[in-house]
Amino acid sequence: MSDKNPTQISMRDLLEAGAHFGHQTRFWNPKMNQYIFGARNRIHIINLEHTVKQFNEALTFANQQAANRNKILFVGTKRAASGVIREQAQRAGMPYIDHRWLGGTLTNWKTIRQSITRLKELEKQAEDGTFAKLTKREALERTRDMEKLERALGGIKDMGGLPDALFVIDVDHEAIAIKEAKNLGIPVIGIVDTNSNPDNVDYVIAANDDAIRAVSLYATAMADAIIAGKEYAKTQGKASEQEVGAEAAAE
């Protein structure tokens, strides 16, 4: 690991979180065979030697993206993932989608951006007293519109444009997001369970995608790596400013 990324996941971290427990053997995807250690009580066991290496490579990539001031979109809309995805993305200062992926979020960004503009307009109206001047029915309708848009787009309203990478929990559940990213050449970091398809995932992390403790471990580590990358970028920026100042003083 580089100096700018002290974040690293260990085999013990993964074991304690239950990351090695896959799905029932009858639900497996043969494309995940290379990542499976064996089976126990008809449950596939994931080979964590692969997972540790894959995860740390993904963390290094995320850290470098953050150090370059790039945006990583966190995606996790199922119940086991949504809360922690929102929490850790916010902590890392990254965009997120935790409710439902709207088709075209990436491939039809222009339309999504218009909806974000509408959301921000409604938020402004709610704050500046415009809602209070409306009839109860009109105010209620606008409030409902605002809440609906906030659920769908609140996590990406400040993204400002397409993300530079995606971090996805459960790649089968978020298949549309991954397909859109692939079409646009946006790299994907994905938690891929034994029942899932690893195709179109650039950084495959073979691991349990259902256990809340495991999902929390993944999202927290990803946020830590991003925060470390951002801090590195800040120190580099300060160092550059000092160099410029020293050169100016010398002249």
Short mmCIF file of C-alpha atoms in Angstrom, two decimals:
data_model
loop_
_atom_site.label_atom_id
_atom_site.label_comp_id
_atom_site.label_asym_id
_atom_site.label_seq_id
_atom_site.Cartn_x
_atom_site.Cartn_y
_atom_site.Cartn_z
CA MET A 1 0.00 0.00 0.00
CA SER A 2 1.16 3.52 -0.72
CA ASP A 3 1.62 6.22 1.92
CA LYS A 4 -1.63 7.84 0.83
CA ASN A 5 -3.64 4.67 1.54
CA PRO A 6 -3.16 3.19 5.01
CA THR A 7 -6.49 1.35 4.69
CA GLN A 8 -6.18 -2.41 4.33
CA ILE A 9 -8.55 -5.31 4.96
CA SER A 10 -7.28 -8.48 6.65
CA MET A 11 -8.42 -12.10 6.40
CA ARG A 12 -9.49 -11.90 10.04
CA ASP A 13 -11.69 -8.84 9.36
CA LEU A 14 -13.46 -10.74 6.59
CA LEU A 15 -13.85 -13.96 8.60
CA GLU A 16 -15.29 -12.16 11.62
CA ALA A 17 -17.80 -10.37 9.40
CA GLY A 18 -18.91 -13.64 7.76
CA ALA A 19 -17.76 -12.53 4.31
CA HIS A 20 -16.87 -16.14 3.40
CA PHE A 21 -20.43 -17.47 3.51
CA GLY A 22 -21.88 -17.63 0.00
CA HIS A 23 -25.35 -18.73 -1.10
CA GLN A 24 -26.88 -22.21 -1.21
CA THR A 25 -25.02 -24.37 -3.70
CA ARG A 26 -28.10 -24.81 -5.91
CA PHE A 27 -28.20 -21.05 -6.55
CA TRP A 28 -24.59 -20.66 -7.59
CA ASN A 29 -23.31 -18.94 -10.72
CA PRO A 30 -20.64 -21.12 -12.42
CA LYS A 31 -18.72 -17.97 -13.36
CA MET A 32 -17.85 -17.63 -9.65
CA ASN A 33 -16.26 -21.09 -9.49
CA GLN A 34 -12.68 -19.77 -9.31
CA TYR A 35 -13.52 -17.85 -6.12
CA ILE A 36 -15.19 -20.75 -4.27
CA PHE A 37 -13.21 -22.78 -1.71
CA GLY A 38 -15.82 -25.51 -1.27
CA ALA A 39 -19.22 -26.19 0.30
CA ARG A 40 -20.44 -26.77 3.85
CA ASN A 41 -24.00 -27.82 4.65
CA ARG A 42 -24.97 -26.99 1.04
CA ILE A 43 -23.63 -23.44 1.40
CA HIS A 44 -20.75 -22.33 -0.78
CA ILE A 45 -17.69 -21.08 1.09
CA ILE A 46 -15.76 -18.26 -0.59
CA ASN A 47 -11.97 -18.46 -0.76
CA LEU A 48 -10.99 -15.39 1.25
CA GLU A 49 -7.39 -15.53 0.02
CA HIS A 50 -8.75 -14.22 -3.28
CA THR A 51 -11.06 -11.76 -1.52
CA VAL A 52 -8.32 -10.13 0.58
CA LYS A 53 -6.17 -9.51 -2.49
CA GLN A 54 -9.14 -8.27 -4.57
CA PHE A 55 -10.41 -5.98 -1.83
CA ASN A 56 -7.06 -4.36 -1.15
CA GLU A 57 -6.53 -3.76 -4.88
CA ALA A 58 -9.97 -2.11 -5.02
CA LEU A 59 -9.18 0.02 -1.95
CA THR A 60 -5.95 1.21 -3.58
CA PHE A 61 -7.87 2.12 -6.74
CA ALA A 62 -10.52 4.02 -4.75
CA ASN A 63 -7.83 5.79 -2.76
CA GLN A 64 -6.08 6.90 -5.95
CA GLN A 65 -9.36 8.13 -7.41
CA ALA A 66 -10.00 10.22 -4.29
CA ALA A 67 -6.42 11.54 -4.31
CA ASN A 68 -7.08 12.73 -7.86
CA ARG A 69 -10.28 14.45 -6.63
CA ASN A 70 -12.49 12.05 -8.57
CA LYS A 71 -16.01 10.98 -7.57
CA ILE A 72 -16.98 7.43 -6.61
CA LEU A 73 -20.72 6.72 -6.61
CA PHE A 74 -21.79 4.32 -3.81
CA VAL A 75 -24.69 2.08 -4.88
CA GLY A 76 -26.66 -0.18 -2.55
CA THR A 77 -30.45 -0.17 -2.70
CA LYS A 78 -31.43 -3.40 -0.96
CA ARG A 79 -32.39 -3.37 2.71
CA ALA A 80 -29.12 -4.87 4.01
CA ALA A 81 -27.07 -2.23 2.21
CA SER A 82 -29.00 1.03 1.93
CA GLY A 83 -28.43 2.45 5.41
CA VAL A 84 -24.71 1.80 5.62
CA ILE A 85 -24.14 2.88 2.00
CA ARG A 86 -25.78 6.23 2.73
CA GLU A 87 -23.93 6.66 6.03
CA GLN A 88 -20.45 5.82 4.70
CA ALA A 89 -20.84 7.72 1.42
CA GLN A 90 -21.83 10.81 3.40
CA ARG A 91 -18.85 10.32 5.72
CA ALA A 92 -16.52 10.10 2.71
CA GLY A 93 -18.20 13.05 0.97
CA MET A 94 -19.20 10.89 -1.99
CA PRO A 95 -22.49 10.61 -3.93
CA TYR A 96 -24.76 7.62 -3.33
CA ILE A 97 -27.95 5.87 -4.42
CA ASP A 98 -29.65 3.98 -1.59
CA HIS A 99 -33.33 3.87 -2.57
CA ARG A 100 -33.88 2.71 -6.14
CA TRP A 101 -31.76 2.98 -9.26
CA LEU A 102 -33.63 5.03 -11.85
CA GLY A 103 -33.01 3.70 -15.35
CA GLY A 104 -30.87 6.22 -17.21
CA THR A 105 -29.23 7.67 -14.09
CA LEU A 106 -25.91 7.54 -15.96
CA THR A 107 -26.83 7.01 -19.61
CA ASN A 108 -29.51 9.71 -19.57
CA TRP A 109 -27.78 12.10 -17.19
CA LYS A 110 -29.20 15.17 -18.94
CA THR A 111 -32.75 14.23 -17.91
CA ILE A 112 -31.65 13.25 -14.40
CA ARG A 113 -29.93 16.62 -14.06
CA GLN A 114 -33.23 18.36 -14.89
CA SER A 115 -34.94 16.41 -12.09
CA ILE A 116 -32.13 17.42 -9.71
CA THR A 117 -32.66 21.07 -10.69
CA ARG A 118 -36.37 20.64 -9.90
CA LEU A 119 -35.52 19.10 -6.52
CA LYS A 120 -33.25 22.02 -5.63
CA GLU A 121 -35.95 24.50 -6.69
CA LEU A 122 -38.49 22.81 -4.42
CA GLU A 123 -36.01 22.74 -1.53
CA LYS A 124 -35.42 26.47 -1.97
CA GLN A 125 -39.17 27.12 -2.03
CA ALA A 126 -39.61 25.11 1.18
CA GLU A 127 -36.91 27.19 2.88
CA ASP A 128 -37.82 30.67 1.62
CA GLY A 129 -41.48 30.52 2.63
CA THR A 130 -42.98 29.95 -0.84
CA PHE A 131 -44.80 26.80 0.37
CA ALA A 132 -46.45 28.80 3.17
CA LYS A 133 -48.06 31.11 0.60
CA LEU A 134 -49.69 28.24 -1.30
CA THR A 135 -52.99 26.53 -0.60
CA LYS A 136 -52.72 23.50 1.69
CA ARG A 137 -53.30 21.18 -1.24
CA GLU A 138 -50.64 22.82 -3.45
CA ALA A 139 -48.14 22.87 -0.58
CA LEU A 140 -48.81 19.19 0.13
CA GLU A 141 -48.36 18.24 -3.53
CA ARG A 142 -45.05 20.09 -3.74
CA THR A 143 -43.87 18.59 -0.46
CA ARG A 144 -44.67 15.10 -1.75
CA ASP A 145 -42.86 15.82 -5.03
CA MET A 146 -39.85 17.08 -3.11
CA GLU A 147 -39.76 14.03 -0.82
CA LYS A 148 -40.09 11.65 -3.77
CA LEU A 149 -37.24 13.37 -5.64
CA GLU A 150 -35.13 13.47 -2.47
CA ARG A 151 -35.52 9.70 -1.98
CA ALA A 152 -34.53 8.99 -5.57
CA LEU A 153 -31.91 11.68 -6.18
CA GLY A 154 -30.91 13.18 -2.84
CA GLY A 155 -27.64 11.26 -2.75
CA ILE A 156 -26.54 12.49 -6.19
CA LYS A 157 -27.94 16.03 -6.21
CA ASP A 158 -24.47 17.51 -5.65
CA MET A 159 -22.59 15.05 -7.88
CA GLY A 160 -22.27 17.69 -10.60
CA GLY A 161 -21.79 15.25 -13.47
CA LEU A 162 -21.05 11.60 -14.19
CA PRO A 163 -19.03 9.74 -11.53
CA ASP A 164 -15.52 8.45 -12.20
CA ALA A 165 -16.24 5.03 -10.67
CA LEU A 166 -18.98 2.99 -8.96
CA PHE A 167 -18.80 1.00 -5.72
CA VAL A 168 -21.66 -1.53 -5.76
CA ILE A 169 -23.09 -3.91 -3.15
CA ASP A 170 -24.82 -6.92 -4.82
CA VAL A 171 -24.05 -6.68 -8.51
CA ASP A 172 -27.07 -8.77 -9.56
CA HIS A 173 -29.47 -6.50 -7.67
CA GLU A 174 -27.81 -3.46 -9.26
CA ALA A 175 -27.41 -4.98 -12.74
CA ILE A 176 -28.89 -1.91 -14.50
CA ALA A 177 -26.39 0.40 -12.81
CA ILE A 178 -23.50 -1.83 -13.85
CA LYS A 179 -24.75 -2.07 -17.43
CA GLU A 180 -25.00 1.74 -17.67
CA ALA A 181 -21.50 2.15 -16.23
CA LYS A 182 -20.13 -0.41 -18.70
CA ASN A 183 -21.75 1.42 -21.63
CA LEU A 184 -20.04 4.65 -20.56
CA GLY A 185 -16.67 3.10 -19.70
CA ILE A 186 -17.01 3.91 -15.98
CA PRO A 187 -15.08 1.36 -13.85
CA VAL A 188 -17.03 -0.69 -11.30
CA ILE A 189 -15.92 -2.03 -7.92
CA GLY A 190 -18.41 -4.74 -7.00
CA ILE A 191 -19.14 -7.06 -4.08
CA VAL A 192 -19.97 -10.30 -5.92
CA ASP A 193 -21.59 -13.23 -4.09
CA THR A 194 -21.54 -16.87 -5.28
CA ASN A 195 -24.95 -16.52 -6.97
CA SER A 196 -23.94 -13.43 -8.97
CA ASN A 197 -22.46 -12.68 -12.38
CA PRO A 198 -18.99 -11.06 -12.22
CA ASP A 199 -19.10 -9.95 -15.87
CA ASN A 200 -18.78 -6.18 -16.41
CA VAL A 201 -17.27 -5.70 -12.92
CA ASP A 202 -13.75 -4.29 -13.18
CA TYR A 203 -12.80 -4.92 -9.55
CA VAL A 204 -14.49 -8.17 -8.50
CA ILE A 205 -14.59 -8.66 -4.72
CA ALA A 206 -15.91 -12.18 -4.08
CA ALA A 207 -17.77 -11.95 -0.77
CA ASN A 208 -21.10 -12.28 1.03
CA ASP A 209 -23.39 -9.42 -0.01
CA ASP A 210 -26.27 -10.06 2.44
CA ALA A 211 -24.86 -10.00 5.99
CA ILE A 212 -25.24 -6.50 7.41
CA ARG A 213 -21.98 -6.80 9.37
CA ALA A 214 -20.08 -7.75 6.21
CA VAL A 215 -21.67 -4.99 4.13
CA SER A 216 -20.79 -2.50 6.87
CA LEU A 217 -17.16 -3.66 6.78
CA TYR A 218 -16.94 -3.19 2.99
CA ALA A 219 -18.52 0.26 2.94
CA THR A 220 -16.54 1.50 5.94
CA ALA A 221 -13.22 0.34 4.48
CA MET A 222 -14.08 1.96 1.15
CA ALA A 223 -14.94 5.24 2.87
CA ASP A 224 -11.71 5.09 4.91
CA ALA A 225 -9.61 4.61 1.75
CA ILE A 226 -11.38 7.53 0.06
CA ILE A 227 -10.93 9.82 3.07
CA ALA A 228 -7.22 8.94 3.20
CA GLY A 229 -6.92 9.77 -0.51
CA LYS A 230 -8.64 13.12 0.00
CA GLU A 231 -6.32 13.94 2.91
CA TYR A 232 -3.32 13.07 0.74
CA ALA A 233 -4.59 15.42 -1.98
CA LYS A 234 -4.93 18.20 0.61
CA THR A 235 -1.37 17.76 1.88
CA GLN A 236 -0.06 17.72 -1.69
CA GLY A 237 -1.98 20.91 -2.42
CA LYS A 238 -0.54 22.62 0.66
CA ALA A 239 2.97 21.46 -0.27
CA SER A 240 2.54 22.92 -3.78
CA GLU A 241 1.34 26.23 -2.33
CA GLN A 242 4.38 26.36 -0.04
CA GLU A 243 6.71 25.65 -2.97
CA VAL A 244 5.12 28.42 -5.04
CA GLY A 245 5.40 30.79 -2.07
CA ALA A 246 9.06 29.91 -1.55
CA GLU A 247 9.82 30.44 -5.26
CA ALA A 248 8.05 33.81 -5.23
CA ALA A 249 10.01 34.89 -2.15
CA ALA A 250 13.29 33.85 -3.79
CA GLU A 251 12.51 36.00 -6.83
#
